[in-house]
Amino acid sequence: MTDRITVLVTAEPIDVTSHEQAVADRAAGAVVSFAGVVRDHDGGRGVVELEYEGHPSAGDVLAEIAAEIAAEPAVHALAVSHRVGRLEIGDVALAAAISTSHRADAFVLCARLVDEVKARLPVWKRQVFTDGEEEWVNCP
């Protein structure tokens, strides 16, 4: 369990390296990180850009998710960020890192963090396809 939590919802670029540095801990034998990167396709269609729009509560929800994972006894530190705004192919949309004493815990907890963010964060994605069509994903 830790109170070393870094959380950010931002329009600025994010990178995994800064998240790994934020969770560095002398007692940690493992740091596992994740970068959710904008890809150039979805469902067999070419994608040229994405735009994420976040609900005003997105930062609070991300902090709540982070606190839940950080409450696990194995966690030394946790950092997670999600982008909003227009992103290009190759940009990092979601960055996460967790440090623990042992690798198995770090892998499991980082995966859980990413899964919870994907399931609960009130952020919606607009995809623009190569044919000019667009769609909103995860939008109520």
XYZ file of C-alpha atoms in Angstrom:
140
model
C 0.000 0.000 0.000
C 1.320 3.416 -0.914
C 0.471 7.061 -0.889
C 2.975 7.646 -3.744
C 0.428 8.164 -6.498
C 0.810 10.344 -9.604
C -2.363 10.974 -11.631
C -2.960 13.268 -14.611
C -5.594 13.891 -17.289
C -3.974 16.278 -19.747
C -3.947 17.677 -23.264
C -0.133 17.703 -23.136
C 1.951 14.796 -24.477
C 2.685 12.006 -21.988
C 5.440 9.414 -21.952
C 6.057 6.164 -20.160
C 9.616 7.021 -19.115
C 8.448 9.811 -16.802
C 5.923 7.418 -15.271
C 8.632 4.811 -14.681
C 10.789 7.477 -13.031
C 7.871 8.586 -10.839
C 7.485 5.074 -9.399
C 11.187 4.358 -8.843
C 11.747 2.982 -5.361
C 14.816 1.405 -3.727
C 12.645 -1.393 -2.324
C 11.114 -2.222 -5.702
C 12.414 -5.234 -7.580
C 10.011 -4.614 -10.453
C 8.623 -1.701 -12.417
C 6.010 -2.574 -15.018
C 4.753 0.075 -17.405
C 2.174 0.345 -20.156
C 1.804 2.708 -23.094
C -1.518 2.789 -24.897
C -0.487 4.140 -28.309
C -2.710 5.518 -31.066
C -2.642 2.974 -33.888
C -3.383 3.479 -37.579
C -6.308 1.056 -37.800
C -9.409 -0.150 -35.985
C -11.815 -2.865 -37.013
C -10.123 -3.312 -40.377
C -10.358 0.386 -41.245
C -7.516 2.870 -41.527
C -7.408 5.582 -38.848
C -5.778 8.990 -39.417
C -6.431 10.681 -36.068
C -8.136 10.406 -32.712
C -9.665 12.914 -30.375
C -10.393 12.190 -26.726
C -12.956 14.204 -24.807
C -13.113 13.867 -21.049
C -15.960 14.492 -18.637
C -15.092 17.113 -15.988
C -14.965 14.291 -13.426
C -12.278 12.361 -15.367
C -9.429 13.487 -13.104
C -11.339 12.514 -9.967
C -12.286 9.129 -11.419
C -8.678 8.461 -12.452
C -7.506 9.386 -8.943
C -10.100 7.036 -7.437
C -8.982 4.141 -9.644
C -5.321 4.839 -8.838
C -6.051 4.942 -5.092
C -7.852 1.587 -5.266
C -4.891 -0.094 -6.954
C -2.359 1.707 -4.738
C -4.159 0.324 -1.678
C -2.883 -3.153 -2.592
C -0.146 -4.112 -0.090
C 2.380 -4.970 -2.829
C 2.386 -1.501 -4.433
C 5.343 0.789 -3.723
C 4.264 3.553 -6.136
C 1.869 4.117 -9.029
C 1.624 6.652 -11.857
C -1.099 6.910 -14.504
C -2.078 9.541 -17.083
C -4.612 9.805 -19.884
C -4.561 12.275 -22.768
C -7.467 14.365 -23.950
C -7.681 16.421 -27.121
C -6.454 15.605 -30.626
C -3.816 12.876 -30.933
C -1.789 11.699 -33.905
C -0.877 8.151 -34.855
C 1.916 7.022 -32.525
C 0.984 9.365 -29.646
C 0.641 7.858 -26.177
C -2.985 8.099 -25.025
C -2.610 6.177 -21.744
C 0.561 5.757 -19.700
C 0.840 3.734 -16.514
C 3.594 2.392 -14.276
C 3.649 0.454 -11.010
C 6.513 -0.573 -8.763
C 6.411 -3.597 -6.459
C 8.921 -5.864 -4.803
C 8.246 -8.741 -7.202
C 7.500 -8.885 -10.951
C 4.382 -11.056 -10.768
C 2.599 -8.487 -8.603
C 3.718 -5.637 -10.851
C 2.406 -7.326 -14.025
C -0.948 -8.217 -12.464
C -1.482 -4.820 -10.849
C -0.463 -2.810 -13.908
C -2.867 -4.860 -16.052
C -5.626 -4.311 -13.498
C -4.933 -0.570 -13.457
C -5.155 -0.330 -17.255
C -8.304 -2.470 -17.374
C -10.021 -0.351 -14.708
C -9.093 2.880 -16.480
C -10.473 1.536 -19.777
C -13.682 0.373 -18.069
C -14.429 3.350 -15.828
C -12.742 6.535 -17.021
C -15.328 8.926 -18.531
C -13.315 9.686 -21.664
C -14.785 9.304 -25.141
C -12.895 8.733 -28.368
C -13.630 10.157 -31.810
C -11.899 8.233 -34.582
C -11.362 9.704 -38.032
C -10.938 7.080 -40.742
C -8.959 7.284 -43.974
C -12.220 7.484 -45.969
C -13.222 10.668 -44.076
C -15.894 8.997 -41.944
C -15.722 9.305 -38.183
C -17.235 7.633 -35.152
C -17.429 8.174 -31.417
C -16.478 5.214 -29.233
C -17.528 4.675 -25.596
C -19.873 7.637 -25.914
C -23.224 7.464 -24.080
